[in-house]
PDB file of C-alpha atoms in Angstrom:
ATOM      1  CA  UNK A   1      70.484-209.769  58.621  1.00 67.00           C
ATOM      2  CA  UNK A   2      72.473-209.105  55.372  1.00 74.00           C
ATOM      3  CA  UNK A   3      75.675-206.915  55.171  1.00 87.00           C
ATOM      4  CA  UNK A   4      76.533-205.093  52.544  1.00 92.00           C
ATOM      5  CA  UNK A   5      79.894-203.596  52.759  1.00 93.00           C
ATOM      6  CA  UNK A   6      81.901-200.340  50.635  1.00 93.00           C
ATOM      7  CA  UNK A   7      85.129-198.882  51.225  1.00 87.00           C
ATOM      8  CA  UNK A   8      84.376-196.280  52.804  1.00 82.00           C
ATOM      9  CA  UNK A   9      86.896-193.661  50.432  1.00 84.00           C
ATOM     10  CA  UNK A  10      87.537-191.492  50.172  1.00 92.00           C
ATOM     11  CA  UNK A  11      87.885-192.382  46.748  1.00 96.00           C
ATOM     12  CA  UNK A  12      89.484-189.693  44.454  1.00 97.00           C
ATOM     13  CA  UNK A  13      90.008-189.193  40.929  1.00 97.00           C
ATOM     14  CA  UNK A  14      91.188-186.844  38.507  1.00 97.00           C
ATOM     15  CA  UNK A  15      88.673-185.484  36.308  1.00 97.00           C
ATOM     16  CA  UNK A  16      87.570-186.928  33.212  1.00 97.00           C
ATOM     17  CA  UNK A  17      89.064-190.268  34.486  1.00 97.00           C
ATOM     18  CA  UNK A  18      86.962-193.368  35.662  1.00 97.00           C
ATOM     19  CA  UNK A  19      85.659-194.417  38.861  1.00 97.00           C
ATOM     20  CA  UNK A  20      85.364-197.538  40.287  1.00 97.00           C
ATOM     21  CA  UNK A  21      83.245-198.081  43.272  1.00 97.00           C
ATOM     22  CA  UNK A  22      82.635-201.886  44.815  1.00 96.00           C
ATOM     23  CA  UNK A  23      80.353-203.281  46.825  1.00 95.00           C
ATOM     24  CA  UNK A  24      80.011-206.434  48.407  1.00 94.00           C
ATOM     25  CA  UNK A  25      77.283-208.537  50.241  1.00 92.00           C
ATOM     26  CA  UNK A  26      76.740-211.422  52.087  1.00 89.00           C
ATOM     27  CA  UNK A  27      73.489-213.192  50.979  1.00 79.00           C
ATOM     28  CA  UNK A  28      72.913-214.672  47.922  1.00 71.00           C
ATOM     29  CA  UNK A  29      69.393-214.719  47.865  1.00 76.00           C
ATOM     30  CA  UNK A  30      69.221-210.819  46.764  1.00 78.00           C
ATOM     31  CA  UNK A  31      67.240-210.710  43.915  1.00 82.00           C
ATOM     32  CA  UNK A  32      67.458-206.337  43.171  1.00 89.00           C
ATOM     33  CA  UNK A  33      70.888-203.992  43.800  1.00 93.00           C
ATOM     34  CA  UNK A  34      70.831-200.237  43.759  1.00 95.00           C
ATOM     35  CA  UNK A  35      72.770-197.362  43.830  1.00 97.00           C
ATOM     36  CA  UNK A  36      72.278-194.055  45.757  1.00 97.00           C
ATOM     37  CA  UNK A  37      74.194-190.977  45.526  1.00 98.00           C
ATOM     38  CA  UNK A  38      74.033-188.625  48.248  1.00 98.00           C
ATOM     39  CA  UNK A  39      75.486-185.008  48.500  1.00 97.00           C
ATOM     40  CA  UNK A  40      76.557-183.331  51.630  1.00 95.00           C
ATOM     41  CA  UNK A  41      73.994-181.991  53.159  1.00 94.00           C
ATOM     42  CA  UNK A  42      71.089-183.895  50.481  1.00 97.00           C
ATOM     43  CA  UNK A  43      68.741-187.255  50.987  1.00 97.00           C
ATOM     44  CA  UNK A  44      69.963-189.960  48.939  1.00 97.00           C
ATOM     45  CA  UNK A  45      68.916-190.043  45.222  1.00 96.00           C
ATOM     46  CA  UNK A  46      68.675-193.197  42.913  1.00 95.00           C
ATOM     47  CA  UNK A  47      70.968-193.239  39.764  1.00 95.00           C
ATOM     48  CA  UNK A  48      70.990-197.070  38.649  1.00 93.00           C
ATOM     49  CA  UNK A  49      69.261-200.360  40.038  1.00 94.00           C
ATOM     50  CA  UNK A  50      70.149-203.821  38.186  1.00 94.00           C
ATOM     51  CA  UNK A  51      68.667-207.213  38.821  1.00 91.00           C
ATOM     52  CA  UNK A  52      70.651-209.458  36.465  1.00 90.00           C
ATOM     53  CA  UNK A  53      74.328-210.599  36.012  1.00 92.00           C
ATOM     54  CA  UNK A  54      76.534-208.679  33.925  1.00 94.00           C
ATOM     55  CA  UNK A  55      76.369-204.786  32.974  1.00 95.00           C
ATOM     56  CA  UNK A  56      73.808-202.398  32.665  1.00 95.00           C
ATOM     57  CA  UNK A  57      74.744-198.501  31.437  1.00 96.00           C
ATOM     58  CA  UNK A  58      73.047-195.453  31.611  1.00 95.00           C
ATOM     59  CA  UNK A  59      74.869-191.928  30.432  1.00 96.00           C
ATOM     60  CA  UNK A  60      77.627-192.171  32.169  1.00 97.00           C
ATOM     61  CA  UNK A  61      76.823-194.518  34.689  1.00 97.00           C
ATOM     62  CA  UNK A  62      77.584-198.397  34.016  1.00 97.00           C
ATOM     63  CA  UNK A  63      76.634-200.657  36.913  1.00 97.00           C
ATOM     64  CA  UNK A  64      78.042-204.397  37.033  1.00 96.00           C
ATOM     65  CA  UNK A  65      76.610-207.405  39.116  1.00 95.00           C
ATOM     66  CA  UNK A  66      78.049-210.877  39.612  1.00 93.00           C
ATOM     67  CA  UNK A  67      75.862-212.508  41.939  1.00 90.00           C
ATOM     68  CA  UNK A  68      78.009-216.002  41.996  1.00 90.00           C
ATOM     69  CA  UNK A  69      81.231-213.849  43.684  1.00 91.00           C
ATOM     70  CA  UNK A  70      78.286-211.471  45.202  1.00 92.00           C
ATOM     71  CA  UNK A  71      79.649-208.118  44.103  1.00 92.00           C
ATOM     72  CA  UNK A  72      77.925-205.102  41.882  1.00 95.00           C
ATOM     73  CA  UNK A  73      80.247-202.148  41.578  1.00 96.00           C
ATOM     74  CA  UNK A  74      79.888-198.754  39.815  1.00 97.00           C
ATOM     75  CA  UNK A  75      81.506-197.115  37.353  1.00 97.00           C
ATOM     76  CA  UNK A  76      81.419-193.480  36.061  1.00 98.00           C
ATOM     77  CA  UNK A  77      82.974-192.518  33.153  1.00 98.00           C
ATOM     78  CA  UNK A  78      84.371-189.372  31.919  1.00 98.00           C
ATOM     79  CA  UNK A  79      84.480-188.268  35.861  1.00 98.00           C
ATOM     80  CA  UNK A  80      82.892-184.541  36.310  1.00 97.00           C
ATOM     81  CA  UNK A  81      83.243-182.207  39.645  1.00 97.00           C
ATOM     82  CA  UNK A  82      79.555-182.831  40.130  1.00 97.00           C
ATOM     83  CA  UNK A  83      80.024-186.284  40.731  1.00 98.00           C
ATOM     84  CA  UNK A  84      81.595-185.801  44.338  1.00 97.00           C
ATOM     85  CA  UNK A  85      79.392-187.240  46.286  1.00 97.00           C
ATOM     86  CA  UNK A  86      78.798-190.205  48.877  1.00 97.00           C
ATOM     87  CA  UNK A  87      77.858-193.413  46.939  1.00 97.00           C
ATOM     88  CA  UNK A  88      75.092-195.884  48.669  1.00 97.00           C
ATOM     89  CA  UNK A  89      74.748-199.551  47.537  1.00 96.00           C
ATOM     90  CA  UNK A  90      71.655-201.017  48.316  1.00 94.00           C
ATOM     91  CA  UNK A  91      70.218-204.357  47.887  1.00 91.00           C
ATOM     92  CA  UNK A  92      66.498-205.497  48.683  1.00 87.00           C
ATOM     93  CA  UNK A  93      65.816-207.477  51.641  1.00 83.00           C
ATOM     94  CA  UNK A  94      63.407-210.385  50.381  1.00 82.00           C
ATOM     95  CA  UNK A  95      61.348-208.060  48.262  1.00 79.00           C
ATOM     96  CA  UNK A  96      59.912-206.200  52.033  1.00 83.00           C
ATOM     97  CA  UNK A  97      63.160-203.430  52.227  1.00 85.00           C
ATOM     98  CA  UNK A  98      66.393-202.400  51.545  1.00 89.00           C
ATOM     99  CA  UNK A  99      69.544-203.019  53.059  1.00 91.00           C
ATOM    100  CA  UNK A 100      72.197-200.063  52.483  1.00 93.00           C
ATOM    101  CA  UNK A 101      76.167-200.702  52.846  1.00 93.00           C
ATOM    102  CA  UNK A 102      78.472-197.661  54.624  1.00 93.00           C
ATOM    103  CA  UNK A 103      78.433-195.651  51.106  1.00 95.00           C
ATOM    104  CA  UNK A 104      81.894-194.527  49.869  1.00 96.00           C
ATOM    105  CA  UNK A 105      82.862-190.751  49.332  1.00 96.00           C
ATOM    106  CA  UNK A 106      84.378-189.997  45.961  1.00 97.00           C
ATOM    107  CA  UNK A 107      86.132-186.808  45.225  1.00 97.00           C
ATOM    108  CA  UNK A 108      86.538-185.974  41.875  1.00 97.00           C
ATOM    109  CA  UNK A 109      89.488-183.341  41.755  1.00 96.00           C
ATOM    110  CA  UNK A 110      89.454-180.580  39.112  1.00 93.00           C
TER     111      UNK A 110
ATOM    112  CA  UNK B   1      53.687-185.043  42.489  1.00 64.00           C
ATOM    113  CA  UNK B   2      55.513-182.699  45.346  1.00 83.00           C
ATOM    114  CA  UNK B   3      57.514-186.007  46.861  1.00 95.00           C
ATOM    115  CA  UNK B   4      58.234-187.111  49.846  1.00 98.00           C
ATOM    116  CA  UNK B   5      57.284-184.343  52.218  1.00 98.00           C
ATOM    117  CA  UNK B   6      59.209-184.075  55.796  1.00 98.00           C
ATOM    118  CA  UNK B   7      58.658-181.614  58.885  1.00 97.00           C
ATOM    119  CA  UNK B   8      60.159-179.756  60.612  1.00 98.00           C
ATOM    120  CA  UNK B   9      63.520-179.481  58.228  1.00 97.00           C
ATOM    121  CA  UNK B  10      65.653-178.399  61.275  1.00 98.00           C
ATOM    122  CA  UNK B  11      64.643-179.374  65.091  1.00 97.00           C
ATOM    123  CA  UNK B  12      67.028-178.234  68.004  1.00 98.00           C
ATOM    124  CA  UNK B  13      65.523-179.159  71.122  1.00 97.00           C
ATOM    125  CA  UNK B  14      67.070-179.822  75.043  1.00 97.00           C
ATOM    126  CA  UNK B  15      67.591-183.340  76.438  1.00 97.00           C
ATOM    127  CA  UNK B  16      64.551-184.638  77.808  1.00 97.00           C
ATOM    128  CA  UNK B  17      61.568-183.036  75.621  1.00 97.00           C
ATOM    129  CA  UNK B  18      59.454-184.894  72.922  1.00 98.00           C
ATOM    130  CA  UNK B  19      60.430-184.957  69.545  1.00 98.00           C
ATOM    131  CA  UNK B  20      57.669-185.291  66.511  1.00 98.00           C
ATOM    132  CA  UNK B  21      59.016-185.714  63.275  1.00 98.00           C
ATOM    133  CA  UNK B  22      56.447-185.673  60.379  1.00 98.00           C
ATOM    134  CA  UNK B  23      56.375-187.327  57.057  1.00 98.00           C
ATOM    135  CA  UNK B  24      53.935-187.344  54.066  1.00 98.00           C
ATOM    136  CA  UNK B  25      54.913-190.018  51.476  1.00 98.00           C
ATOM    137  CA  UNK B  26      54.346-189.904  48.014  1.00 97.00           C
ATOM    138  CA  UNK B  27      50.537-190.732  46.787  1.00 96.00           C
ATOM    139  CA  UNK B  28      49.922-193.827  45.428  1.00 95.00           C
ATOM    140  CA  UNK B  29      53.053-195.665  47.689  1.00 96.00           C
ATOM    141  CA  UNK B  30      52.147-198.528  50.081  1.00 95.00           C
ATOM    142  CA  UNK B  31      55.637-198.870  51.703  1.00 96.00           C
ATOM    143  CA  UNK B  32      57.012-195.855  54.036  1.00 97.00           C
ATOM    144  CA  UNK B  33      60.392-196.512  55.840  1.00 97.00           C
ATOM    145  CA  UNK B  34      61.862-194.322  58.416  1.00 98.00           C
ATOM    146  CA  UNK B  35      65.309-194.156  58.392  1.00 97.00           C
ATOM    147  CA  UNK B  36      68.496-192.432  61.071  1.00 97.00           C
ATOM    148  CA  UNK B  37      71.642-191.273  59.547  1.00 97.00           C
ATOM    149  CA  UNK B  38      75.017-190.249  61.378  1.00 95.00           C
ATOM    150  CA  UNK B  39      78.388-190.050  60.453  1.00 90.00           C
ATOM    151  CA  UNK B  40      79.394-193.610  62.793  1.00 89.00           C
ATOM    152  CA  UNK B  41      76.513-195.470  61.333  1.00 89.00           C
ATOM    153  CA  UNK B  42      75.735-194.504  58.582  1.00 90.00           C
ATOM    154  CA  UNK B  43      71.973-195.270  57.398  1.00 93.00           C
ATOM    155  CA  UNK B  44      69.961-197.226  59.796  1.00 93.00           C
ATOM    156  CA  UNK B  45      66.817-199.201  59.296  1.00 94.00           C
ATOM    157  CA  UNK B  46      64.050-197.719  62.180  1.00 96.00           C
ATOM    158  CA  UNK B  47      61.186-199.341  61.152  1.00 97.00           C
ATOM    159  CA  UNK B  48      58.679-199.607  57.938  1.00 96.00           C
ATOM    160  CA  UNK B  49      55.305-200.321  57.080  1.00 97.00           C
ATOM    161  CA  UNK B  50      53.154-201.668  54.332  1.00 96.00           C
ATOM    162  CA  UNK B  51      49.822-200.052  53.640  1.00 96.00           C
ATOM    163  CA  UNK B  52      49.727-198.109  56.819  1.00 96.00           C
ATOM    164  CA  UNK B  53      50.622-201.483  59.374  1.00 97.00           C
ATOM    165  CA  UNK B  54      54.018-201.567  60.663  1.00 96.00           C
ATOM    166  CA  UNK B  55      56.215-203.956  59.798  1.00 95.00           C
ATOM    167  CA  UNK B  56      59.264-204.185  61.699  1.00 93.00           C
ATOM    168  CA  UNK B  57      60.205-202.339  64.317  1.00 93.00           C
ATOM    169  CA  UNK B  58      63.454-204.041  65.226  1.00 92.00           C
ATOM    170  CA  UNK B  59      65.586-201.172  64.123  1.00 92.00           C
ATOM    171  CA  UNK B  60      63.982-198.951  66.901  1.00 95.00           C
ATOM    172  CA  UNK B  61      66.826-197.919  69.113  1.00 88.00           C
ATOM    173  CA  UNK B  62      64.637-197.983  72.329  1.00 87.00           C
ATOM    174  CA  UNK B  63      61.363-197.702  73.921  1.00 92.00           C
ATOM    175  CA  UNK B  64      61.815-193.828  73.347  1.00 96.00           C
ATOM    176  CA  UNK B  65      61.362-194.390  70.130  1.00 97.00           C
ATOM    177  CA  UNK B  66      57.527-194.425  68.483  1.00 97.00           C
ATOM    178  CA  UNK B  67      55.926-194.408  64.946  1.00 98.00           C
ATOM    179  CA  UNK B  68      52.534-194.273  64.045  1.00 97.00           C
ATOM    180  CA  UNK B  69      51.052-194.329  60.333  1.00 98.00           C
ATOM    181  CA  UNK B  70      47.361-193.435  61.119  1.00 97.00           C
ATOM    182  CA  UNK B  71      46.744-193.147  57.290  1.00 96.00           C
ATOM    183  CA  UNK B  72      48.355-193.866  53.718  1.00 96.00           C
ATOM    184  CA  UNK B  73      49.261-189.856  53.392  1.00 96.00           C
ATOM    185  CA  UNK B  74      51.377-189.410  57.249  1.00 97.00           C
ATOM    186  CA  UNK B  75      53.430-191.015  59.555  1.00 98.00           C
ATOM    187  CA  UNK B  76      55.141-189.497  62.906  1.00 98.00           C
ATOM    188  CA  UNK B  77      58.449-190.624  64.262  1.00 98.00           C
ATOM    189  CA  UNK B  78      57.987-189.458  68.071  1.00 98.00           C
ATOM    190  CA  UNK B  79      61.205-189.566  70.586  1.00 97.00           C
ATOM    191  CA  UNK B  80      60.193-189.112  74.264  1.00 97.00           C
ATOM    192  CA  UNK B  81      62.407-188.315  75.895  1.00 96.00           C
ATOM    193  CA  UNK B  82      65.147-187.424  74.014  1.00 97.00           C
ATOM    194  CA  UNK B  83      68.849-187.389  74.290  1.00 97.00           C
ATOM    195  CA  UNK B  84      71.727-186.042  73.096  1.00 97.00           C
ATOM    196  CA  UNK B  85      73.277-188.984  71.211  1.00 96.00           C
ATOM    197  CA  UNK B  86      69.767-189.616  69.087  1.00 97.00           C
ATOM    198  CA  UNK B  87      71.228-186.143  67.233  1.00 97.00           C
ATOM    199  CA  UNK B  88      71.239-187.250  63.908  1.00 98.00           C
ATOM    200  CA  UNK B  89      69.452-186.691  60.397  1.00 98.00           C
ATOM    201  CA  UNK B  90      66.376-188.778  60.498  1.00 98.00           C
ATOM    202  CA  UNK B  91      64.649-189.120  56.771  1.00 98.00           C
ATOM    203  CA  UNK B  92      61.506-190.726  55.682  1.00 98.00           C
ATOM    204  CA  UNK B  93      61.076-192.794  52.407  1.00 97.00           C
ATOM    205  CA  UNK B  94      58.096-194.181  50.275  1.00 97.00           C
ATOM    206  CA  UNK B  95      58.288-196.855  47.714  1.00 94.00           C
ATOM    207  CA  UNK B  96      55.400-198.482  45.431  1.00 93.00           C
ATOM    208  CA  UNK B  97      56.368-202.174  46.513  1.00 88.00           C
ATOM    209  CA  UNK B  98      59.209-203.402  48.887  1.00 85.00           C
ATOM    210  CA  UNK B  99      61.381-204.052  46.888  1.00 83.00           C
ATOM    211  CA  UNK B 100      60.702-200.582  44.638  1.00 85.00           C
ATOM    212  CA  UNK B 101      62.818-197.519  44.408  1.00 90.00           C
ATOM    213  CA  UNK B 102      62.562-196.077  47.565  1.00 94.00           C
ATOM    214  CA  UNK B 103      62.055-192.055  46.901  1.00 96.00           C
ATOM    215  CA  UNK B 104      64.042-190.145  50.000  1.00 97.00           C
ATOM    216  CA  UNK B 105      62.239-186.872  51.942  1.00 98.00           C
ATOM    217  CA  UNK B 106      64.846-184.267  52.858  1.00 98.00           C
ATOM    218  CA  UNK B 107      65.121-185.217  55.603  1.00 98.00           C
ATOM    219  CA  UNK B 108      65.030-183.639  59.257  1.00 98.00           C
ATOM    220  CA  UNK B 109      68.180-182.692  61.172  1.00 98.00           C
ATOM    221  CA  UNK B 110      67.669-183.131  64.715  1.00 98.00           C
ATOM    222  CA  UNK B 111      69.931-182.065  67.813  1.00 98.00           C
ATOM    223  CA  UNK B 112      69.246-182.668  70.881  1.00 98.00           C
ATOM    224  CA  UNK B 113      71.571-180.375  73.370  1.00 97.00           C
TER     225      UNK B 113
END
C-alpha cells in the first residue's frame, strides 16, 4: 500500500504571506497527484491536480512535483482568511483509486 | 448536474441497530468510492467499485460492514450492528475513471451512542 505523508499543522501564516504545504510519498510509480481542501465541517473539494515534474499555477494556487525526491507541495500566494482550511494530498493508486495523506490544517491569521 | 447526492446528512442511532447510508453518484461516473473520516485517521479507503462491481473491499473494517451498488445511480453502505467507535463522517465519491477527480458527497455524520 502507498503512504503519503503531511505535517499535520497546524500551519499558520499571516495574511497576505505565502504558504507552503509538503507532501511526501513512498512509491514511485504514481503517475497523477492532487490536492483537496477541506473546511470544517465540508467534504473535500479539488483545487489543483499535476501529473508532470516541475510547477503548475492556477490563481493563486501553484502546485510543484518532483517525482525523483517523491515530493509535490503547495503553495498559496497572497494568503486570504478563506484559505483556512485542512489541505489533502492525494495521489492515484495505479490508475484504480486514490490514496490520501493525513491533510495539514493551515490557519491563515488576519 | 445536482452532484454527488448522500442520505441521511445526520444519523444518531444506539449501539447495536442497522445503519443504511445512501449515495447517488454523479451521472455519467463509473467509479464510486466510499470513504470513513475521523479525527485519528483521517480519510480511510472502505471499498470502491467500477461500473457497479466492487472492487476492493479490503478497507472494510469488519464483517459489520456491507456495500451494495445494485445500479450505476445508488450504492448503500449498511453497518449491522453498529458500535460506538464506527462514529465517524462517512462520505461517498464518484469519479469518471480511477484515476479521475474524484467529486465528494457531503457526506453523512454518523454516531452511534
Amino acid at each position: 500500500q502507498k503512504e503519503v505523508e503531511q505535517n499535520s499543522g497546524p500551519l499558520s501564516v499571516p495574511e497576505g504571506a505565502i504558504a507552503s504545504l509538503n507532501c511526501t510519498y513512498s512509491d514511485r510509480g504514481s503517475q497523477s497527484f492532487f490536492w483537496y481542501r477541506q473546511y470544517s465541517g465540508k467534504s473535500p473539494e479539488l483545487i489543483m491536480f499535476i501529473y508532470s515534474n516541475g510547477d503548475k499555477e492556477d490563481g493563486r494556487f501553484t502546485a510543484q512535483l518532483n517525482k525523483a525526491s517523491q515530493y509535490v507541495s503547495l503553495l498559496i500566494r497572497d494568503s486570504q482568511p478563506s484559505d483556512s482550511a485542512t489541505y489533502l494530498c492525494a495521489l492515484d493508486n495505479y490508475g484504480q483509486n486514490f490514496v490520501f495523506g493525513p491533510g495539514t490544517r493551515l490557519s491563515v491569521l488576519p | 448536474d445536482a452532484g454527488v447526492i448522500q442520505s441521511p446528512r445526520h444519523e444518531v442511532t444506539e449501539m447495536g441497530q442497522e445503519v443504511t447510508l445512501r449515495c447517488k453518484p454523479i451521472s455519467g461516473h463509473d467509479y464510486l468510492f466510499w470513504y470513513r473520516q475521523t479525527m485519528m485517521r483521517g480519510l480511510e479507503l472502505l471499498i470502491y467499485f467500477n461500473n457497479n462491481v466492487p472492487i476492493d473491499d479490503s478497507g472494510m473494517p469488519e464483517d459489520r460492514f456491507s456495500a451494495k451498488m445494485p445500479n450505476a445511480s445508488f450504492s448503500t453502505l449498511k453497518i449491522q450492528p453498529s458500535e460506538p467507535r464506527d462514529s465517524a463522517v462517512y462520505f461517498c465519491a464518484s469519479s469518471l475513471g480511477g484515476a479521475g477527480e474524484q467529486f465528494f458527497g457531503p457526506g453523512t455524520r454518523l454516531t452511534v451512542l
